[in-house]
Amino acid sequence: MSTAALTLDGMPGERPAINPWVIAVVVTMATFMEVLDTSIANVSLPHIAGSLSAGTDESTWVLTSYLVSNAIVLPLSGWISSIIGRKRFYMSCVAIFTVSSLLCGLAPNLATLIFFRVLQGVGGGGLQPSEQSILADTFPPAKRGMAFAVYGLAVVMAPAIGPTLGGWITDNFTWRWIFLLNIPIGILSLLLTQRLIHDPPNMQRKKLSELRVDYIGLGFVALGLGTLQVVLDKGQRDDWFESHFILTLAIVSIASLIFVIFWEWHHKDPVIDLHLFRNRTFASANLMMFMLGFALLGSTLLLPLFMQTMLGYTAERAGMALSPGGFAIMLMMPVVGFLLSRWDARKLMVFGLLILGFSLFHMTNFNLEVDFSTVMWARTIQATGMAFLFVPINTMAYAYLPKDKNNAASGLMNLARNIGGSVGISVVTTMLDRRAQVHQVFLSSHLSASNPNFRRALSGAAAAMGVGDGGGGAGPPQQAYAMVQNMVVRQATMLAYIDNFWLLGIAIVCMIPLAFLMKRARAGGEVPVH
């Protein structure tokens, strides 16, 4: 058997050899489709609400419902795979996702759409962990870097282009097509998976007669992660703990997750294998993946919002400013995968953290006059740093784990990134709102008649509207006051964006020592995995 190809079932000579890169492309298709759906519907919410005669706040459950069910399934994917087989579980997830996408596109009202989005999240939750474990089993350690580079393209590119693509589809067709487009991709993925993907021979399925389902652990995992996702997604809209609904869910989530930790740690057949965190390399990789999701989705939310609300860009122009970052990731991911065969993964992580931190600190120099190329290059530098992080982190996460733990590890790694992204979005949206209020109060304190700068600004605004000065009268001079107040609000919001970029930059730089907590691996990924 050629070293460049694997047999379908791992047994040489019994089936035609399949190039592992073909397998990588096949499993990446469905993952890209699923990750795209986490963000593509964001810009379509007003259209969905109007089409289905629903309120804007009610329509946000279209996003929340998907994230909740997705978060619940992620950590359970390894356990389910061990029961029904990874291939069968993966194909079931693709089928559920595809069928529910069709139903979402045909939904007659909001309640039906939310229900089908829950099903879509259930199907999508198992795709990313299954792909990661398939890649980890298909490729030898020395080649996992390049394999995870292919996976990284899907996971990092999809949320970046999702809002722009969703806006274009909605403007030119209808919001229903953001779901209906999944159908041909899902069908193609099912056909190719059936023909090309097989479970590895080392994977042991549990017999149903020997299986003891941990119903208590299963229930509390679903309760804890589901309520946590609702809190993170709805918290800012409902003013966090000023809302009894959010406060109650937060208490339920914390209590449930604390119980899950103690219960699953001592259970003989846990649904989540928390003992993997005894491995400091895996634990460090999870924390770094959490922070990568925090910075990726946090900044992916901030930049388009900044360009559209502060600079007056259209959604299409904002997408054009972000698109070079996507091309940078496409170019750098394979390069990083190649470098992993020659460099210590920890050094590449530190380099990626420095580049990512630099890009975020560079964004603190933005102002209301920043031009298109400055924003574009800042995003491109940021994307380059993420490419140097995503591949090494995923590669090191599996380096010191037994091969039969790949399924369980995949679920935890993807959960860390998804929860990190949700936390990142919640933190930056809350901080943007609160810090804008703080800066506005501070700047407004200088708006007094005794301040010569204020008098000059008022006179300039009045002159621009054709009146002599900013004093007296209730006509144009009042508009001058309103113009100055609008300037203060814009400046306060700009300072709030800068505060967010500082926060993200400091959080990323603080992760640098974490890279050195990981065990050293020889170049090429040749580490003792058993």
Coordinates of C-alpha atoms in Angstrom, one line a residue:
M1 CA 0.0 0.0 0.0
S2 CA 1.3 3.4 -0.9
T3 CA 2.2 5.7 2.0
A4 CA 0.3 8.5 0.3
A5 CA -3.0 6.7 0.5
L6 CA -5.0 4.7 2.9
T7 CA -7.4 1.8 2.3
L8 CA -11.0 2.5 3.1
D9 CA -11.1 0.4 6.1
G10 CA -7.5 0.5 7.1
M11 CA -6.7 -3.0 5.9
P12 CA -4.3 -3.0 3.0
G13 CA -5.2 -4.9 -0.1
E14 CA -8.9 -5.4 0.6
R15 CA -10.2 -2.2 -1.0
P16 CA -8.8 0.4 -3.5
A17 CA -6.5 2.9 -1.9
I18 CA -8.1 6.3 -1.2
N19 CA -5.8 9.4 -1.1
P20 CA -6.2 11.0 2.3
W21 CA -6.5 14.4 0.7
V22 CA -9.7 13.4 -1.0
I23 CA -11.1 12.4 2.4
A24 CA -10.0 15.7 3.8
V25 CA -11.8 17.7 1.1
V26 CA -15.0 15.5 1.4
V27 CA -15.4 16.0 5.1
T28 CA -14.5 19.7 4.9
M29 CA -17.4 20.4 2.5
A30 CA -20.1 19.8 5.2
T31 CA -18.1 21.5 7.9
F32 CA -17.8 24.7 5.8
M33 CA -21.6 24.6 5.2
E34 CA -22.3 24.2 8.9
V35 CA -20.0 26.9 10.1
L36 CA -21.3 29.3 7.5
D37 CA -24.8 28.8 8.8
T38 CA -23.8 30.1 12.3
S39 CA -23.3 33.6 10.9
I40 CA -24.9 33.8 7.5
A41 CA -28.4 34.4 8.9
N42 CA -27.3 37.4 11.0
V43 CA -27.8 40.1 8.4
S44 CA -31.1 38.5 7.2
L45 CA -32.9 38.9 10.5
P46 CA -34.9 42.0 9.6
H47 CA -36.0 40.4 6.4
I48 CA -37.0 37.2 8.2
A49 CA -38.9 39.2 10.8
G50 CA -40.8 41.2 8.2
S51 CA -41.5 38.2 6.0
L52 CA -42.9 36.1 8.9
S53 CA -44.7 39.0 10.7
A54 CA -42.6 38.8 13.8
G55 CA -40.8 41.3 16.0
T56 CA -37.1 42.0 15.6
D57 CA -36.4 40.7 19.1
E58 CA -38.4 37.6 18.5
S59 CA -36.5 36.9 15.3
T60 CA -33.2 36.7 17.2
W61 CA -34.3 33.3 18.4
V62 CA -33.5 32.1 14.9
L63 CA -29.8 32.5 15.9
T64 CA -30.1 31.6 19.5
S65 CA -32.0 28.3 18.9
Y66 CA -29.3 27.1 16.5
L67 CA -26.4 28.0 18.9
V68 CA -28.1 26.3 21.8
S69 CA -28.6 22.9 20.2
N70 CA -25.3 23.1 18.5
A71 CA -23.5 23.7 21.8
I72 CA -25.2 20.7 23.4
V73 CA -24.3 18.2 20.7
L74 CA -20.6 19.3 20.4
P75 CA -19.2 17.7 23.5
L76 CA -21.5 14.6 23.1
S77 CA -20.3 13.8 19.6
G78 CA -17.5 11.5 20.7
W79 CA -19.7 9.6 23.0
I80 CA -22.4 9.1 20.4
S81 CA -19.8 8.0 17.8
S82 CA -18.6 5.3 20.2
I83 CA -22.1 3.9 20.3
I84 CA -23.3 4.0 16.6
G85 CA -19.9 4.4 14.8
R86 CA -18.3 7.6 13.6
K87 CA -19.3 7.2 9.9
R88 CA -22.9 6.5 10.7
F89 CA -23.0 9.4 13.2
Y90 CA -21.3 11.8 10.7
M91 CA -23.7 10.8 7.9
S92 CA -26.7 11.1 10.3
C93 CA -25.6 14.7 11.1
V94 CA -25.2 15.6 7.5
A95 CA -28.7 14.2 6.7
I96 CA -30.3 16.0 9.6
F97 CA -28.6 19.2 8.7
T98 CA -29.6 19.0 5.0
V99 CA -33.3 18.0 5.6
S100 CA -33.7 20.7 8.3
S101 CA -32.1 23.3 6.0
L102 CA -34.8 22.5 3.5
L103 CA -37.5 22.8 6.1
C104 CA -36.1 26.1 7.3
G105 CA -36.3 27.4 3.8
L106 CA -39.9 26.4 3.6
A107 CA -41.0 27.5 7.1
P108 CA -44.4 29.3 7.0
N109 CA -44.0 31.1 10.4
L110 CA -41.4 32.0 13.0
A111 CA -42.2 29.2 15.5
T112 CA -41.7 26.6 12.8
L113 CA -38.5 28.2 11.6
I114 CA -37.1 28.2 15.2
F115 CA -38.0 24.5 15.6
F116 CA -36.3 23.5 12.4
R117 CA -33.2 25.7 13.4
V118 CA -33.0 23.6 16.6
L119 CA -32.9 20.4 14.4
Q120 CA -30.3 22.1 12.1
G121 CA -28.1 22.8 15.1
V122 CA -28.4 19.2 16.3
G123 CA -27.2 18.0 12.9
G124 CA -24.5 20.7 12.6
G125 CA -23.1 20.1 16.1
G126 CA -21.6 16.7 15.2
L127 CA -19.9 17.8 11.9
Q128 CA -16.9 19.7 13.1
P129 CA -15.8 17.1 15.8
S130 CA -16.3 14.2 13.4
E131 CA -14.2 15.9 10.7
Q132 CA -11.4 16.6 13.1
S133 CA -11.3 13.1 14.4
I134 CA -11.4 11.7 10.9
L135 CA -8.5 13.9 9.9
A136 CA -6.5 12.9 13.0
D137 CA -7.0 9.2 12.2
T138 CA -6.5 9.5 8.5
F139 CA -3.2 11.4 8.5
P140 CA 0.0 10.4 10.4
P141 CA 1.2 12.9 13.0
A142 CA 3.8 14.3 10.7
K143 CA 1.1 15.3 8.1
R144 CA -1.6 16.5 10.4
G145 CA -0.5 20.1 10.2
M146 CA -1.4 20.2 6.5
A147 CA -4.7 18.3 7.1
F148 CA -5.8 20.7 9.8
A149 CA -4.9 23.6 7.5
V150 CA -7.6 22.4 5.1
Y151 CA -10.0 22.2 8.1
G152 CA -8.9 25.6 9.3
L153 CA -9.8 27.2 5.9
A154 CA -13.4 26.1 6.4
V155 CA -13.7 27.1 10.1
V156 CA -12.0 30.5 9.8
M157 CA -13.2 31.6 6.4
A158 CA -16.9 30.7 6.9
P159 CA -17.7 33.2 9.7
A160 CA -15.7 35.9 7.9
I161 CA -17.7 35.7 4.7
G162 CA -21.0 34.6 6.2
P163 CA -22.5 38.1 6.9
T164 CA -21.5 39.5 3.5
L165 CA -22.7 36.4 1.6
G166 CA -26.0 36.4 3.6
G167 CA -26.5 40.1 2.8
W168 CA -25.9 39.5 -0.9
I169 CA -28.3 36.5 -1.1
T170 CA -31.0 38.3 0.8
D171 CA -30.7 41.5 -1.3
N172 CA -30.7 39.7 -4.6
F173 CA -33.0 36.8 -4.0
T174 CA -34.7 36.0 -0.7
W175 CA -33.6 35.0 2.8
R176 CA -35.0 31.5 2.2
W177 CA -32.1 30.8 -0.1
I178 CA -29.5 31.1 2.7
F179 CA -30.9 27.7 3.9
L180 CA -31.9 26.2 0.6
L181 CA -28.3 26.5 -0.8
N182 CA -27.2 23.9 1.8
I183 CA -29.3 21.1 0.1
P184 CA -27.1 20.3 -3.0
I185 CA -23.9 20.5 -0.8
G186 CA -25.4 18.2 1.8
I187 CA -26.6 15.6 -0.8
L188 CA -23.1 15.6 -2.5
S189 CA -21.5 15.2 0.9
L190 CA -23.7 12.2 1.8
L191 CA -22.9 10.4 -1.5
L192 CA -19.1 11.0 -1.2
T193 CA -19.0 10.0 2.5
Q194 CA -20.9 6.8 1.9
R195 CA -18.4 5.8 -0.8
L196 CA -15.1 7.1 0.6
I197 CA -15.2 7.3 4.4
H198 CA -14.9 4.3 6.8
D199 CA -14.3 3.9 10.5
P200 CA -10.7 3.0 11.4
P201 CA -10.1 -0.6 12.6
N202 CA -8.9 0.7 16.0
M203 CA -12.3 2.2 16.7
Q204 CA -14.2 0.1 19.1
R205 CA -18.0 0.4 19.1
K206 CA -19.7 -0.2 22.4
K207 CA -22.3 -3.0 22.5
L208 CA -25.8 -2.0 23.4
S209 CA -26.0 -4.8 25.9
E210 CA -22.9 -3.4 27.7
L211 CA -23.9 0.2 27.4
R212 CA -25.0 2.1 30.5
V213 CA -26.3 5.5 29.4
D214 CA -25.5 8.3 31.8
Y215 CA -28.9 9.9 31.7
I216 CA -28.2 12.3 34.6
G217 CA -24.9 13.5 33.0
L218 CA -26.6 13.8 29.6
G219 CA -29.4 15.8 31.0
F220 CA -27.3 18.2 33.0
V221 CA -24.8 18.7 30.1
A222 CA -27.8 19.7 27.9
L223 CA -29.2 22.0 30.6
G224 CA -26.0 23.7 31.5
L225 CA -24.7 24.3 28.0
G226 CA -28.1 25.2 26.6
T227 CA -28.9 27.8 29.3
L228 CA -25.3 29.2 29.0
Q229 CA -25.7 29.8 25.3
V230 CA -29.0 31.6 25.9
V231 CA -27.4 33.8 28.5
L232 CA -24.5 34.7 26.2
D233 CA -26.7 35.3 23.2
K234 CA -29.5 37.2 24.9
G235 CA -27.7 38.8 27.9
Q236 CA -26.9 42.2 26.3
R237 CA -30.3 42.6 24.7
D238 CA -32.0 42.0 28.1
D239 CA -29.5 44.1 30.1
W240 CA -27.9 41.1 31.7
F241 CA -28.7 40.5 35.3
E242 CA -31.2 43.3 35.5
S243 CA -33.4 40.7 33.7
H244 CA -34.8 38.0 36.0
F245 CA -34.9 35.6 33.0
I246 CA -31.2 36.0 32.3
L247 CA -30.3 35.9 36.1
T248 CA -32.3 32.6 36.5
L249 CA -30.7 31.0 33.5
A250 CA -27.2 32.0 34.6
I251 CA -27.7 30.4 38.0
V252 CA -29.1 27.3 36.4
S253 CA -26.2 27.1 34.0
I254 CA -23.5 27.6 36.6
A255 CA -25.1 25.1 39.0
S256 CA -25.6 22.5 36.2
L257 CA -22.0 22.8 34.8
I258 CA -20.5 22.5 38.3
F259 CA -22.5 19.4 38.9
V260 CA -21.5 18.0 35.5
I261 CA -17.8 18.4 36.4
F262 CA -18.1 16.4 39.6
W263 CA -20.5 13.9 38.2
E264 CA -18.7 13.1 34.9
W265 CA -15.3 13.0 36.6
H266 CA -16.3 10.1 38.8
H267 CA -18.7 8.3 36.5
K268 CA -17.5 5.0 35.0
D269 CA -19.0 5.6 31.6
P270 CA -19.2 9.4 31.2
V271 CA -20.8 11.2 28.2
I272 CA -17.9 13.7 28.3
D273 CA -14.4 12.5 29.1
L274 CA -13.1 15.3 31.3
H275 CA -10.1 13.2 32.3
L276 CA -8.5 14.4 29.0
F277 CA -7.8 17.6 30.7
R278 CA -5.2 15.9 32.9
N279 CA -3.0 16.2 29.8
R280 CA -1.6 19.7 30.1
T281 CA -0.9 20.0 26.4
F282 CA -4.6 19.2 25.6
A283 CA -5.8 21.5 28.4
S284 CA -3.6 24.3 27.1
A285 CA -4.7 23.8 23.6
N286 CA -8.4 24.0 24.7
L287 CA -7.8 27.3 26.5
M288 CA -5.9 28.7 23.5
M289 CA -8.7 27.6 21.2
F290 CA -11.2 29.3 23.4
M291 CA -9.3 32.6 23.2
L292 CA -8.9 32.1 19.4
G293 CA -12.7 31.9 19.1
F294 CA -13.0 34.9 21.4
A295 CA -10.7 37.1 19.2
L296 CA -11.9 35.7 15.9
L297 CA -15.7 36.2 16.3
G298 CA -15.3 39.3 18.5
S299 CA -13.3 41.1 15.9
T300 CA -15.4 39.7 13.0
L301 CA -18.4 41.3 14.7
L302 CA -16.6 44.6 15.4
L303 CA -15.0 45.4 12.1
P304 CA -18.0 45.2 9.8
L305 CA -20.1 47.0 12.4
F306 CA -17.5 49.8 12.7
M307 CA -17.2 50.2 8.9
Q308 CA -21.0 50.3 8.4
T309 CA -22.0 52.5 11.4
M310 CA -19.0 54.8 11.8
L311 CA -17.5 55.0 8.3
G312 CA -20.8 54.7 6.3
Y313 CA -19.8 51.7 4.3
T314 CA -22.3 49.5 2.6
A315 CA -22.4 45.8 3.5
E316 CA -20.8 45.0 0.2
R317 CA -17.9 47.5 0.7
A318 CA -17.4 46.3 4.2
G319 CA -17.2 42.8 2.9
M320 CA -14.6 43.9 0.3
A321 CA -12.4 45.3 3.1
L322 CA -12.6 42.0 5.0
S323 CA -12.1 39.7 1.9
P324 CA -8.3 40.1 1.6
G325 CA -8.1 38.7 5.1
G326 CA -9.8 35.6 3.8
F327 CA -7.3 35.3 0.9
A328 CA -4.5 35.7 3.4
I329 CA -5.8 32.7 5.4
M330 CA -6.1 30.7 2.3
L331 CA -2.5 31.4 1.4
M332 CA -1.0 31.0 4.9
M333 CA -2.8 27.9 6.1
P334 CA -0.9 25.5 3.8
V335 CA 2.3 27.4 4.5
V336 CA 1.8 26.9 8.3
G337 CA 1.0 23.3 7.7
F338 CA 4.3 22.9 5.8
L339 CA 6.3 24.8 8.5
L340 CA 5.0 22.4 11.2
S341 CA 7.1 19.7 9.5
R342 CA 10.2 21.7 10.3
W343 CA 9.5 24.0 13.2
D344 CA 8.4 23.5 16.8
A345 CA 4.6 24.1 16.9
R346 CA 5.0 26.2 20.1
K347 CA 7.2 28.7 18.3
L348 CA 4.7 29.0 15.5
M349 CA 1.9 29.7 18.1
V350 CA 4.0 32.4 19.8
F351 CA 4.6 34.0 16.4
G352 CA 0.9 33.8 15.6
L353 CA -0.1 35.4 19.0
L354 CA 2.4 38.2 18.5
I355 CA 1.1 38.9 15.0
L356 CA -2.6 38.7 16.1
G357 CA -1.9 40.9 19.1
F358 CA 0.0 43.5 16.9
S359 CA -2.9 43.7 14.5
L360 CA -5.4 44.3 17.3
F361 CA -3.2 47.0 18.9
H362 CA -2.8 48.5 15.5
M363 CA -6.6 48.8 15.3
T364 CA -6.5 51.0 18.4
N365 CA -5.1 53.8 16.1
F366 CA -8.3 53.8 14.0
N367 CA -10.3 57.0 13.9
L368 CA -13.3 58.4 12.1
E369 CA -11.2 59.4 9.1
V370 CA -9.5 56.0 8.7
D371 CA -9.3 54.9 5.0
F372 CA -10.2 51.7 3.3
S373 CA -6.7 50.4 2.8
T374 CA -5.8 50.8 6.5
V375 CA -8.7 48.7 7.6
M376 CA -8.1 46.2 4.9
W377 CA -4.4 45.7 5.9
A378 CA -5.2 45.5 9.6
R379 CA -7.6 42.7 8.9
T380 CA -5.1 41.0 6.6
I381 CA -2.4 41.0 9.3
Q382 CA -4.9 39.7 11.8
A383 CA -5.9 36.8 9.5
T384 CA -2.2 35.9 9.0
G385 CA -1.8 35.7 12.8
M386 CA -4.9 33.4 13.1
A387 CA -3.5 31.1 10.4
F388 CA -0.3 30.6 12.5
L389 CA -2.5 29.7 15.5
F390 CA -5.3 27.5 14.3
V391 CA -3.2 24.8 12.7
P392 CA -0.6 24.4 15.4
I393 CA -3.2 24.4 18.2
N394 CA -5.2 21.7 16.6
T395 CA -2.1 19.6 15.8
M396 CA -0.8 19.8 19.4
A397 CA -4.2 19.0 20.9
Y398 CA -4.0 15.5 19.5
A399 CA -0.3 15.0 19.8
Y400 CA -0.2 13.2 23.2
L401 CA -3.6 11.6 23.3
P402 CA -4.3 7.9 22.6
K403 CA -5.9 7.4 19.2
D404 CA -9.1 6.1 20.6
K405 CA -9.6 9.4 22.4
N406 CA -9.7 11.5 19.1
N407 CA -13.5 11.6 19.0
A408 CA -13.9 12.8 22.5
A409 CA -11.1 15.3 22.1
S410 CA -12.6 16.8 18.9
G411 CA -15.9 17.5 20.7
L412 CA -14.2 19.4 23.5
M413 CA -11.9 21.4 21.2
N414 CA -14.8 22.6 19.0
L415 CA -16.9 23.3 22.1
A416 CA -14.1 25.5 23.4
R417 CA -13.9 27.5 20.2
N418 CA -17.7 27.9 19.9
I419 CA -18.1 29.0 23.5
G420 CA -15.1 31.3 23.2
G421 CA -16.8 32.9 20.2
S422 CA -20.1 33.3 22.0
V423 CA -18.3 34.9 25.0
G424 CA -16.3 37.1 22.7
I425 CA -19.4 38.4 20.9
S426 CA -21.2 39.0 24.3
V427 CA -18.2 40.8 25.8
V428 CA -17.5 43.1 22.8
T429 CA -21.2 44.0 22.3
T430 CA -21.6 44.8 26.0
M431 CA -18.4 46.7 26.3
L432 CA -19.2 48.7 23.1
D433 CA -22.5 49.8 24.6
R434 CA -21.2 50.5 28.2
R435 CA -17.9 52.2 27.2
A436 CA -19.7 54.4 24.7
Q437 CA -21.9 55.6 27.6
V438 CA -18.9 56.3 29.8
H439 CA -17.0 58.2 27.1
Q440 CA -20.2 60.2 26.2
V441 CA -20.6 61.3 29.8
F442 CA -17.0 62.3 30.0
L443 CA -17.0 64.2 26.7
S444 CA -20.4 65.9 27.5
S445 CA -19.0 67.3 30.7
H446 CA -16.9 69.6 28.5
L447 CA -19.9 71.0 26.6
S448 CA -20.3 74.3 28.5
A449 CA -20.4 77.9 27.5
S450 CA -17.1 78.5 29.4
N451 CA -15.3 76.1 27.1
P452 CA -13.8 78.0 24.1
N453 CA -13.5 74.7 22.1
F454 CA -17.2 74.1 22.5
R455 CA -18.1 77.7 21.5
R456 CA -15.9 77.3 18.4
A457 CA -17.5 74.0 17.5
L458 CA -20.9 75.4 18.0
S459 CA -20.1 78.5 15.9
G460 CA -18.6 76.3 13.1
A461 CA -21.7 74.1 13.1
A462 CA -24.0 77.1 13.0
A463 CA -22.0 78.7 10.2
A464 CA -22.2 75.5 8.2
M465 CA -25.9 75.7 8.3
G466 CA -26.0 79.4 7.3
V467 CA -26.3 81.2 10.6
G468 CA -23.9 83.6 12.1
D469 CA -23.1 81.9 15.5
G470 CA -24.4 79.3 17.8
G471 CA -26.2 81.5 20.2
G472 CA -29.9 82.4 20.6
G473 CA -32.9 81.4 18.6
A474 CA -34.8 78.2 18.4
G475 CA -34.3 77.4 14.7
P476 CA -31.0 76.6 13.0
P477 CA -28.9 77.2 16.2
Q478 CA -30.8 74.4 17.9
Q479 CA -29.7 72.2 15.0
A480 CA -26.1 73.3 15.6
Y481 CA -26.4 72.0 19.2
A482 CA -27.8 68.8 17.8
M483 CA -24.9 68.5 15.3
V484 CA -22.3 69.0 18.1
Q485 CA -24.1 66.4 20.2
N486 CA -24.0 64.0 17.3
M487 CA -20.2 64.6 17.0
V488 CA -19.8 63.8 20.7
V489 CA -21.8 60.5 20.3
R490 CA -19.7 59.5 17.3
Q491 CA -16.5 60.2 19.1
A492 CA -17.6 58.4 22.2
T493 CA -18.6 55.3 20.2
M494 CA -15.2 55.5 18.4
L495 CA -13.4 55.4 21.7
A496 CA -15.5 52.4 22.7
Y497 CA -14.3 50.6 19.6
I498 CA -10.8 51.4 20.6
D499 CA -11.3 50.0 24.1
N500 CA -12.6 46.8 22.6
F501 CA -9.5 46.4 20.4
W502 CA -7.3 47.1 23.4
L503 CA -9.2 44.3 25.4
L504 CA -8.8 41.8 22.6
G505 CA -5.1 42.6 22.1
I506 CA -4.3 42.3 25.8
A507 CA -6.2 39.0 26.1
I508 CA -4.3 37.5 23.1
V509 CA -0.8 38.6 24.3
C510 CA -1.6 37.1 27.8
M511 CA -1.9 33.7 26.1
I512 CA 1.8 33.6 25.1
P513 CA 3.0 31.9 28.3
L514 CA 0.4 29.2 27.7
A515 CA 2.2 27.9 24.6
F516 CA 5.2 27.0 26.8
L517 CA 3.0 24.9 29.1
M518 CA 2.6 22.4 26.3
K519 CA 5.0 19.5 26.0
R520 CA 7.7 20.0 23.4
A521 CA 7.2 18.1 20.2
R522 CA 9.8 17.4 17.6
A523 CA 9.5 19.1 14.2
G524 CA 7.3 17.2 11.9
G525 CA 4.8 16.3 14.6
E526 CA 6.5 13.0 15.4
V527 CA 5.3 12.8 19.0
P528 CA 4.4 9.7 21.1
V529 CA 0.6 9.5 20.6
H530 CA 0.2 6.1 22.2

